[in-house]
C-alpha positions as a Python dict, from the first residue, in 0.01 Angstrom:
ca = {
    (1, 'X'): (0, 0, 0),
    (2, 'X'): (-41, -258, 333),
    (3, 'X'): (-5, -25, 662),
    (4, 'X'): (-169, -322, 889),
    (5, 'X'): (-263, -738, 880),
    (6, 'X'): (-452, -848, 1052),
    (7, 'X'): (-560, -1297, 1117),
    (8, 'X'): (-769, -1414, 1362),
    (9, 'X'): (-918, -1797, 1361),
    (10, 'X'): (-702, -1919, 1045),
    (11, 'X'): (-527, -2234, 1108),
    (12, 'X'): (-332, -2192, 1496),
    (13, 'X'): (-423, -1828, 1494),
    (14, 'X'): (-723, -1805, 1700),
    (15, 'X'): (-690, -1488, 1866),
    (16, 'X'): (-652, -1148, 1675),
    (17, 'X'): (-280, -1096, 1564),
    (18, 'X'): (-151, -749, 1393),
    (19, 'X'): (144, -659, 1216),
    (20, 'X'): (207, -319, 1158),
    (21, 'X'): (412, -136, 893),
    (22, 'X'): (412, 183, 1095),
    (23, 'X'): (713, 285, 1196),
    (24, 'X'): (780, 422, 1559),
    (25, 'X'): (936, 751, 1707),
    (26, 'X'): (1260, 483, 1810),
    (27, 'X'): (1547, 567, 1614),
    (28, 'X'): (1899, 425, 1588),
    (29, 'X'): (2199, 489, 1712),
    (30, 'X'): (2420, 731, 1558),
    (31, 'X'): (2593, 488, 1443),
    (32, 'X'): (2319, 316, 1253),
    (33, 'X'): (2118, 566, 1093),
    (34, 'X'): (2144, 464, 771),
    (35, 'X'): (1943, 181, 877),
    (36, 'X'): (1639, 414, 949),
    (37, 'X'): (1706, 568, 581),
    (38, 'X'): (1678, 271, 417),
    (39, 'X'): (1420, 121, 585),
    (40, 'X'): (1200, 383, 649),
    (41, 'X'): (962, 496, 360),
    (42, 'X'): (749, 848, 441),
    (43, 'X'): (465, 975, 258),
    (44, 'X'): (311, 1279, 399),
    (45, 'X'): (277, 1252, 756),
    (46, 'X'): (259, 852, 788),
    (47, 'X'): (618, 626, 808),
    (48, 'X'): (606, 309, 697),
    (49, 'X'): (873, 21, 772),
    (50, 'X'): (952, -147, 429),
    (51, 'X'): (1079, -460, 590),
    (52, 'X'): (990, -630, 887),
    (53, 'X'): (1087, -959, 1081),
    (54, 'X'): (832, -1231, 1226),
    (55, 'X'): (1003, -1446, 1494),
    (56, 'X'): (875, -1679, 1740),
    (57, 'X'): (878, -1969, 1930),
    (58, 'X'): (868, -2274, 1701),
    (59, 'X'): (451, -2415, 1619),
    (60, 'X'): (348, -2026, 1721),
    (61, 'X'): (223, -1983, 1373),
    (62, 'X'): (462, -1793, 1197),
    (63, 'X'): (396, -1961, 866),
    (64, 'X'): (18, -1983, 964),
    (65, 'X'): (-12, -1584, 938),
    (66, 'X'): (226, -1588, 603),
    (67, 'X'): (22, -1840, 448),
    (68, 'X'): (-311, -1629, 550),
    (69, 'X'): (-142, -1376, 399),
    (70, 'X'): (-75, -1527, 61),
    (71, 'X'): (-410, -1634, 5),
    (72, 'X'): (-585, -1299, 111),
    (73, 'X'): (-333, -1060, -128),
    (74, 'X'): (-353, -1292, -415),
    (75, 'X'): (-636, -1170, -569),
    (76, 'X'): (-553, -802, -502),
    (77, 'X'): (-223, -872, -607),
    (78, 'X'): (-314, -1099, -963),
    (79, 'X'): (-582, -794, -1005),
    (80, 'X'): (-275, -490, -1040),
    (81, 'X'): (-144, -700, -1262),
    (82, 'X'): (-380, -745, -1494),
    (83, 'X'): (-443, -395, -1471),
    (84, 'X'): (-172, -238, -1494),
    (85, 'X'): (-42, -458, -1773),
}
């Protein structure tokens, strides 16, 4: 389970950038309560978002964050596949 992911000094990303999957205390309106139920996973006292969005201006590094995510998690994901089956 990934709770936070940080990138620094990778391609166009020089300063530390962090993506956090921790949910906040903000809640959807009563009309949209189902959104929170479908998108928040709770284990013990930790609440995590199942999905997030990355947005920003053109050429701001969004694709570079995803690229780094792929190369940094691939060895772990490959290991998990081999161990589990």
